[in-house]
Short mmCIF file of C-alpha atoms and ligand atoms in Angstrom, two decimals:
data_model
loop_
_atom_site.label_atom_id
_atom_site.label_comp_id
_atom_site.label_asym_id
_atom_site.label_seq_id
_atom_site.Cartn_x
_atom_site.Cartn_y
_atom_site.Cartn_z
CA MET A 3 126.13 150.13 89.92
CA ASN A 4 128.61 147.28 90.34
CA LEU A 5 126.83 144.26 92.23
CA PRO A 6 128.47 140.91 92.48
CA TYR A 7 125.33 139.02 92.50
CA ARG A 8 122.49 140.09 90.24
CA PRO A 9 119.77 137.36 90.39
CA ARG A 10 118.15 138.77 87.27
CA ARG A 11 121.13 137.69 85.14
CA LEU A 12 119.90 134.07 85.10
CA ARG A 13 116.28 135.07 84.22
CA ARG A 14 116.99 136.41 80.85
CA GLY A 15 115.32 134.32 78.38
CA GLU A 16 113.50 130.98 78.44
CA THR A 17 116.49 128.85 77.55
CA LEU A 18 118.63 130.24 80.39
CA ARG A 19 115.71 129.83 82.83
CA ARG A 20 115.24 126.20 81.65
CA MET A 21 119.00 125.59 82.50
CA VAL A 22 118.76 126.74 85.98
CA ARG A 23 115.31 125.53 86.87
CA GLU A 24 115.61 123.50 90.11
CA THR A 25 112.31 121.60 89.52
CA THR A 26 110.93 120.06 86.42
CA LEU A 27 107.59 118.45 86.04
CA THR A 28 107.26 115.53 83.46
CA THR A 29 104.45 113.31 82.35
CA ASP A 30 106.11 110.67 84.48
CA ASP A 31 104.85 112.50 87.52
CA LEU A 32 101.26 112.16 86.74
CA ILE A 33 98.49 109.86 87.64
CA LEU A 34 94.92 110.30 86.21
CA PRO A 35 91.88 109.40 88.35
CA LEU A 36 89.04 107.62 86.47
CA PHE A 37 85.37 106.96 87.42
CA VAL A 38 84.06 103.64 86.16
CA THR A 39 80.52 103.06 86.17
CA TYR A 40 78.28 100.00 85.38
CA GLY A 41 76.50 99.33 82.14
CA LYS A 42 77.70 99.91 78.50
CA GLY A 43 78.07 102.92 76.26
CA VAL A 44 77.99 105.36 79.35
CA ASN A 45 79.80 108.64 79.14
CA LYS A 46 78.10 110.85 81.70
CA PRO A 47 79.69 114.26 82.28
CA ILE A 48 80.50 115.33 85.88
CA LYS A 49 79.14 118.89 85.99
CA SER A 50 81.49 120.25 88.57
CA MET A 51 84.48 118.71 86.96
CA PRO A 52 84.51 119.95 83.34
CA GLY A 53 86.27 117.38 80.89
CA HIS A 54 85.62 114.42 83.30
CA SER A 55 82.92 111.88 83.05
CA GLN A 56 81.59 108.65 84.68
CA LEU A 57 82.63 106.06 81.99
CA SER A 58 81.44 102.51 81.51
CA VAL A 59 84.26 99.81 80.79
CA ASP A 60 83.92 100.15 76.98
CA TYR A 61 84.74 103.85 77.13
CA ILE A 62 87.45 103.19 79.68
CA LYS A 63 89.30 101.02 77.20
CA LYS A 64 89.49 103.72 74.84
CA GLU A 65 90.48 106.31 77.28
CA ALA A 66 93.41 104.10 78.47
CA LYS A 67 94.75 104.08 74.89
CA GLU A 68 94.68 107.91 74.83
CA ILE A 69 96.20 108.18 78.24
CA ARG A 70 98.95 105.82 77.35
CA SER A 71 99.74 107.52 74.16
CA LEU A 72 100.25 110.77 76.07
CA GLY A 73 102.88 109.11 78.17
CA ILE A 74 100.99 109.29 81.51
CA PRO A 75 102.21 106.15 83.21
CA ALA A 76 99.37 105.34 85.67
CA VAL A 77 95.59 105.71 86.30
CA ILE A 78 93.65 105.28 89.53
CA LEU A 79 90.23 103.77 89.41
CA PHE A 80 87.12 104.64 91.43
CA GLY A 81 83.94 102.65 90.93
CA ILE A 82 80.24 103.35 90.73
CA PRO A 83 78.42 100.29 91.45
CA GLU A 84 74.95 99.30 90.40
CA HIS A 85 73.87 98.31 93.95
CA LYS A 86 74.73 99.97 97.21
CA ASP A 87 74.01 98.30 100.70
CA GLU A 88 74.72 98.80 104.33
CA THR A 89 78.04 96.87 104.06
CA GLY A 90 79.08 97.94 100.63
CA SER A 91 79.24 94.27 99.47
CA SER A 92 79.54 94.94 95.85
CA ALA A 93 83.06 96.35 96.46
CA PHE A 94 84.39 92.82 96.08
CA ASP A 95 82.13 91.67 93.27
CA PRO A 96 84.48 90.10 90.85
CA GLY A 97 82.14 91.46 88.04
CA GLY A 98 82.13 94.94 89.49
CA PRO A 99 82.93 98.03 87.31
CA VAL A 100 86.49 98.30 88.86
CA GLN A 101 87.20 94.68 88.55
CA GLU A 102 86.06 94.66 84.91
CA ALA A 103 87.87 97.85 84.06
CA ILE A 104 91.09 96.52 85.47
CA LYS A 105 90.93 93.48 83.25
CA ALA A 106 90.03 95.54 80.28
CA VAL A 107 92.85 98.13 80.71
CA LYS A 108 95.41 95.32 81.47
CA ASP A 109 94.39 93.51 78.33
CA LYS A 110 94.53 96.27 75.97
CA THR A 111 97.21 98.57 77.42
CA PRO A 112 99.26 96.38 79.69
CA GLU A 113 102.05 99.04 80.07
CA LEU A 114 99.66 101.52 81.61
CA LEU A 115 99.63 100.91 85.50
CA VAL A 116 96.41 100.46 87.14
CA ILE A 117 96.13 101.59 90.68
CA THR A 118 92.91 101.07 92.57
CA ASP A 119 91.18 103.13 95.22
CA VAL A 120 90.27 100.86 98.04
CA CYS A 121 87.44 102.18 100.16
CA MET A 122 83.83 101.52 101.12
CA CYS A 123 82.28 104.87 100.55
CA GLU A 124 81.30 104.50 97.03
CA TYR A 125 79.56 101.10 97.64
CA THR A 126 77.70 101.82 101.03
CA SER A 127 74.13 103.05 100.93
CA HIS A 128 75.04 105.55 103.70
CA GLY A 129 78.13 106.96 101.84
CA HIS A 130 80.52 106.22 104.86
CA CYS A 131 83.97 104.57 104.42
CA GLY A 132 83.11 101.56 106.37
CA ILE A 133 80.37 99.56 108.34
CA ILE A 134 78.26 101.75 110.67
CA LYS A 135 77.72 100.71 114.37
CA ASN A 136 76.16 103.14 116.71
CA LYS A 137 76.14 106.04 114.30
CA ASP A 138 79.94 105.64 113.82
CA VAL A 139 82.26 103.78 111.60
CA ASP A 140 83.40 100.46 113.17
CA ASN A 141 87.04 100.45 112.60
CA ASP A 142 87.78 96.82 113.07
CA ALA A 143 84.85 95.24 111.41
CA THR A 144 85.66 97.56 108.36
CA LEU A 145 88.98 96.00 107.90
CA GLU A 146 87.81 92.77 106.78
CA LEU A 147 85.86 94.28 104.07
CA LEU A 148 88.67 96.48 102.90
CA SER A 149 90.93 93.47 102.75
CA ARG A 150 88.49 91.58 100.69
CA GLU A 151 88.01 94.57 98.35
CA ALA A 152 91.88 94.94 97.98
CA LEU A 153 92.20 91.23 97.26
CA SER A 154 89.48 91.24 94.73
CA HIS A 155 91.37 94.11 92.85
CA ALA A 156 94.67 92.25 92.98
CA GLU A 157 92.89 89.10 91.60
CA SER A 158 91.55 91.20 88.57
CA GLY A 159 95.00 92.30 87.75
CA ALA A 160 95.49 95.65 89.60
CA ASP A 161 99.10 96.85 89.88
CA ILE A 162 98.91 98.83 93.12
CA VAL A 163 96.17 99.12 95.60
CA ALA A 164 95.43 102.34 97.36
CA PRO A 165 93.55 102.28 100.69
CA SER A 166 91.81 105.79 101.14
CA ASP A 167 89.42 104.99 104.05
CA MET A 168 91.57 106.09 107.06
CA MET A 169 90.69 103.17 109.21
CA ASP A 170 93.47 102.36 111.75
CA GLY A 171 95.32 99.18 110.90
CA ARG A 172 94.18 98.72 107.18
CA VAL A 173 97.52 98.78 105.62
CA ALA A 174 98.61 95.63 107.80
CA ALA A 175 95.36 93.97 107.12
CA ILE A 176 95.71 94.30 103.41
CA ARG A 177 99.30 93.53 103.38
CA ASP A 178 98.39 90.22 105.19
CA ILE A 179 95.62 89.16 102.82
CA LEU A 180 97.68 89.98 99.81
CA ASP A 181 100.75 88.08 100.91
CA ASP A 182 98.66 85.04 102.09
CA ASN A 183 97.21 84.83 98.54
CA GLY A 184 100.44 85.12 96.65
CA PHE A 185 100.43 88.82 95.87
CA THR A 186 103.66 89.77 97.71
CA ASN A 187 104.61 91.99 94.79
CA ILE A 188 101.59 94.19 94.80
CA PRO A 189 102.61 97.57 96.42
CA ILE A 190 100.36 99.53 98.69
CA MET A 191 99.90 103.16 98.05
CA SER A 192 98.36 104.33 101.40
CA TYR A 193 96.44 107.57 101.80
CA ALA A 194 98.40 108.01 104.92
CA ALA A 195 97.72 111.69 105.74
CA LYS A 196 94.18 112.31 104.45
CA TYR A 197 92.50 115.42 105.82
CA ALA A 198 88.84 115.94 106.35
CA SER A 199 88.60 118.49 103.62
CA ALA A 200 86.07 120.75 101.93
CA PHE A 201 88.05 120.26 98.67
CA TYR A 202 86.52 116.88 98.00
CA GLY A 203 83.17 118.42 97.25
CA PRO A 204 83.15 117.80 93.46
CA PHE A 205 84.48 114.26 93.80
CA ARG A 206 81.41 113.19 95.91
CA GLU A 207 79.27 114.31 92.93
CA ALA A 208 81.56 112.28 90.55
CA ALA A 209 81.74 109.11 92.66
CA GLU A 210 78.17 109.44 94.23
CA SER A 211 79.69 108.99 97.74
CA THR A 212 78.39 111.87 99.84
CA PRO A 213 77.69 110.59 103.45
CA GLN A 214 74.04 110.61 104.09
CA PHE A 215 74.50 111.71 107.72
CA GLY A 216 77.18 113.26 109.69
CA ASP A 217 80.77 113.75 108.11
CA ARG A 218 84.07 112.14 107.90
CA ARG A 219 85.87 113.81 110.77
CA SER A 220 85.87 110.77 113.09
CA TYR A 221 88.22 109.14 110.66
CA GLN A 222 89.91 111.61 108.47
CA MET A 223 92.43 114.06 109.86
CA ASP A 224 91.92 117.56 111.45
CA PRO A 225 93.41 120.14 109.11
CA GLY A 226 95.25 121.74 111.99
CA ASN A 227 97.56 118.76 112.59
CA THR A 228 101.17 118.29 111.48
CA ASP A 229 102.77 115.96 113.98
CA GLU A 230 99.78 113.59 113.64
CA ALA A 231 100.52 113.30 109.95
CA LEU A 232 103.91 111.93 110.68
CA ARG A 233 102.52 109.49 113.14
CA GLU A 234 100.06 108.24 110.44
CA VAL A 235 102.95 107.90 107.95
CA ALA A 236 105.21 106.11 110.40
CA LEU A 237 102.38 103.75 111.25
CA ASP A 238 101.53 103.06 107.61
CA ILE A 239 105.20 102.30 106.73
CA GLU A 240 105.54 100.07 109.73
CA GLU A 241 102.51 98.15 108.50
CA GLY A 242 103.96 97.68 105.05
CA ALA A 243 103.04 100.81 102.92
CA ASP A 244 105.24 101.34 99.83
CA ILE A 245 104.06 104.75 98.79
CA VAL A 246 102.56 107.21 101.22
CA MET A 247 100.09 109.79 100.12
CA VAL A 248 99.18 113.38 101.34
CA LYS A 249 95.74 114.59 100.39
CA PRO A 250 94.65 117.28 99.51
CA ALA A 251 97.83 118.66 97.95
CA LEU A 252 97.84 122.51 97.58
CA PRO A 253 96.62 123.43 101.06
CA TYR A 254 98.99 120.86 102.65
CA LEU A 255 102.39 121.31 100.89
CA ASP A 256 104.06 121.74 104.18
CA ILE A 257 102.92 118.39 105.17
CA ILE A 258 104.27 116.92 101.88
CA THR A 259 107.77 118.58 102.54
CA ARG A 260 107.80 117.42 106.23
CA ILE A 261 107.13 113.78 105.21
CA LYS A 262 109.52 113.56 102.36
CA THR A 263 112.30 115.04 104.49
CA GLU A 264 111.52 112.78 107.58
CA PHE A 265 110.88 109.42 105.79
CA LYS A 266 112.62 109.37 102.43
CA PHE A 267 109.85 107.21 101.08
CA PRO A 268 107.98 107.84 97.83
CA VAL A 269 105.42 110.39 98.43
CA ALA A 270 102.29 110.82 96.32
CA ALA A 271 100.22 113.94 96.44
CA TYR A 272 96.43 114.13 95.57
CA ASN A 273 95.64 117.50 93.84
CA VAL A 274 91.91 116.86 94.56
CA SER A 275 88.64 117.47 92.78
CA GLY A 276 88.13 120.82 94.55
CA GLU A 277 91.69 122.11 93.65
CA PHE A 278 90.81 121.23 89.96
CA SER A 279 87.41 122.76 89.92
CA MET A 280 88.39 125.99 91.43
CA ILE A 281 90.96 126.65 88.69
CA LYS A 282 88.47 125.35 85.92
CA ALA A 283 85.76 127.80 87.31
CA ALA A 284 87.91 130.80 87.49
CA ALA A 285 89.41 130.27 83.97
CA GLU A 286 85.92 129.74 82.68
CA LYS A 287 85.09 133.37 83.99
CA GLY A 288 88.15 134.69 82.71
CA TRP A 289 89.61 135.51 86.01
CA LEU A 290 92.98 133.60 85.47
CA ASP A 291 94.94 131.78 82.88
CA GLY A 292 93.73 128.22 83.51
CA ASP A 293 96.91 126.57 81.77
CA ARG A 294 99.33 128.65 83.74
CA ALA A 295 97.48 128.16 87.00
CA MET A 296 97.33 124.37 86.41
CA MET A 297 101.26 124.12 85.52
CA GLU A 298 102.27 126.38 88.45
CA SER A 299 99.98 124.32 90.89
CA LEU A 300 101.39 120.87 89.69
CA MET A 301 105.01 122.40 89.86
CA SER A 302 104.40 123.53 93.29
CA ILE A 303 103.51 120.18 94.41
CA LYS A 304 106.41 118.64 92.87
CA ARG A 305 108.65 121.25 94.34
CA SER A 306 107.27 120.64 97.81
CA GLY A 307 108.77 117.07 97.68
CA ALA A 308 106.04 114.91 95.93
CA ASP A 309 107.33 112.08 93.70
CA MET A 310 104.02 111.57 92.11
CA ILE A 311 100.83 113.58 91.66
CA LEU A 312 97.31 112.25 91.33
CA THR A 313 95.63 114.86 89.33
CA TYR A 314 92.42 115.48 87.11
CA PHE A 315 94.87 117.79 84.97
CA ALA A 316 96.97 114.81 83.94
CA LYS A 317 95.89 114.80 80.38
CA GLU A 318 95.84 118.54 79.74
CA ALA A 319 99.24 118.87 81.60
CA ALA A 320 100.77 116.00 79.41
CA ARG A 321 99.57 117.83 76.32
CA LEU A 322 101.24 121.04 77.32
CA LEU A 323 104.39 119.43 78.31
CA HIS A 324 104.63 117.63 74.90
CA LYS A 325 104.01 121.01 73.19
CA GLN A 326 106.71 122.67 75.29
CA ARG A 327 109.47 120.21 74.19
C1 PBG B 425 87.05 107.94 99.18
C2 PBG B 425 87.83 109.15 98.46
C3 PBG B 425 87.62 110.50 98.46
C4 PBG B 425 88.52 110.90 97.59
C5 PBG B 425 89.35 110.09 97.15
N1 PBG B 425 89.08 108.90 97.64
C6 PBG B 425 86.43 111.22 99.00
C7 PBG B 425 86.29 111.41 100.38
O1 PBG B 425 87.12 110.84 101.22
O2 PBG B 425 85.22 111.99 100.71
C8 PBG B 425 88.56 112.50 97.15
C9 PBG B 425 89.23 112.74 95.84
C10 PBG B 425 88.91 114.18 95.26
O3 PBG B 425 88.31 114.96 95.85
O4 PBG B 425 89.49 114.33 94.11
N2 PBG B 425 87.33 107.91 100.49
#
């Protein structure tokens, strides 16, 4: 049969497919989350996230070298402090695990960018992302704590701060304190559209940050909303966000696309713990090919419009990408 256009012509062989591929994933797209704990010589595997551990600073240093050698440009740090209290005061302890890890990484591997997660939930005894008043997180009182935490990260040498708490006005508060203290060049990556999601389950084991009562639905977004995501992003950009994030990634690809199209700002997508663990669990059972599912997921996040992807797959994906070249 004579057909003017046969789409299959351009699918013949990997070289041709490579030439017409519209989206390519590179190691430059990847950011690896790391969990830093207190003490020395600690490498405590996280059961629900195979291949990931809580690491003390000495291990973080080694890990950073490997990450850099794989060509991954950045890490994002989460802290597990020795002490938790009602107000999460160890979040801005200059000797805290995150602060010490920043110094260690910047000292040993200065070209590896260090992003820090700015939030209270890992530091509060109740596990919520701010100060509790009348059984709810008090927005405005929490802003001061978040700003102090962000400043403490900047003072320790963080390259980018990333508030993930979802309080109103936090980007402005953080921009203010950074600028007042001479950190005008430190970018803010805001978790702008962060949904109240079941896919954070394994992370809460990893970061020991499960809320002790209630849930996060009074501050994280409702999964049914799209327009609201645009309002959140507009607000954060107005307040000074340099990079805006959508989280989780795979169940919210439409949000990534809409934000990229409407704002033309750098968009980060967080391929969260549950998205990682689902693939790992299914692969372990032999129900799917883990490597292929990983690469397809990351590719689809990039294709949807993300400029960078925070992912627990970063090292595995980087290794595969190097092999393919
Ligand atoms: C802290 C925070 C969470 C994640 C990143 N920062 C957990 C939460 O909001 O409950 C989740 C990351 C993941 O699941 O990989 N607020």
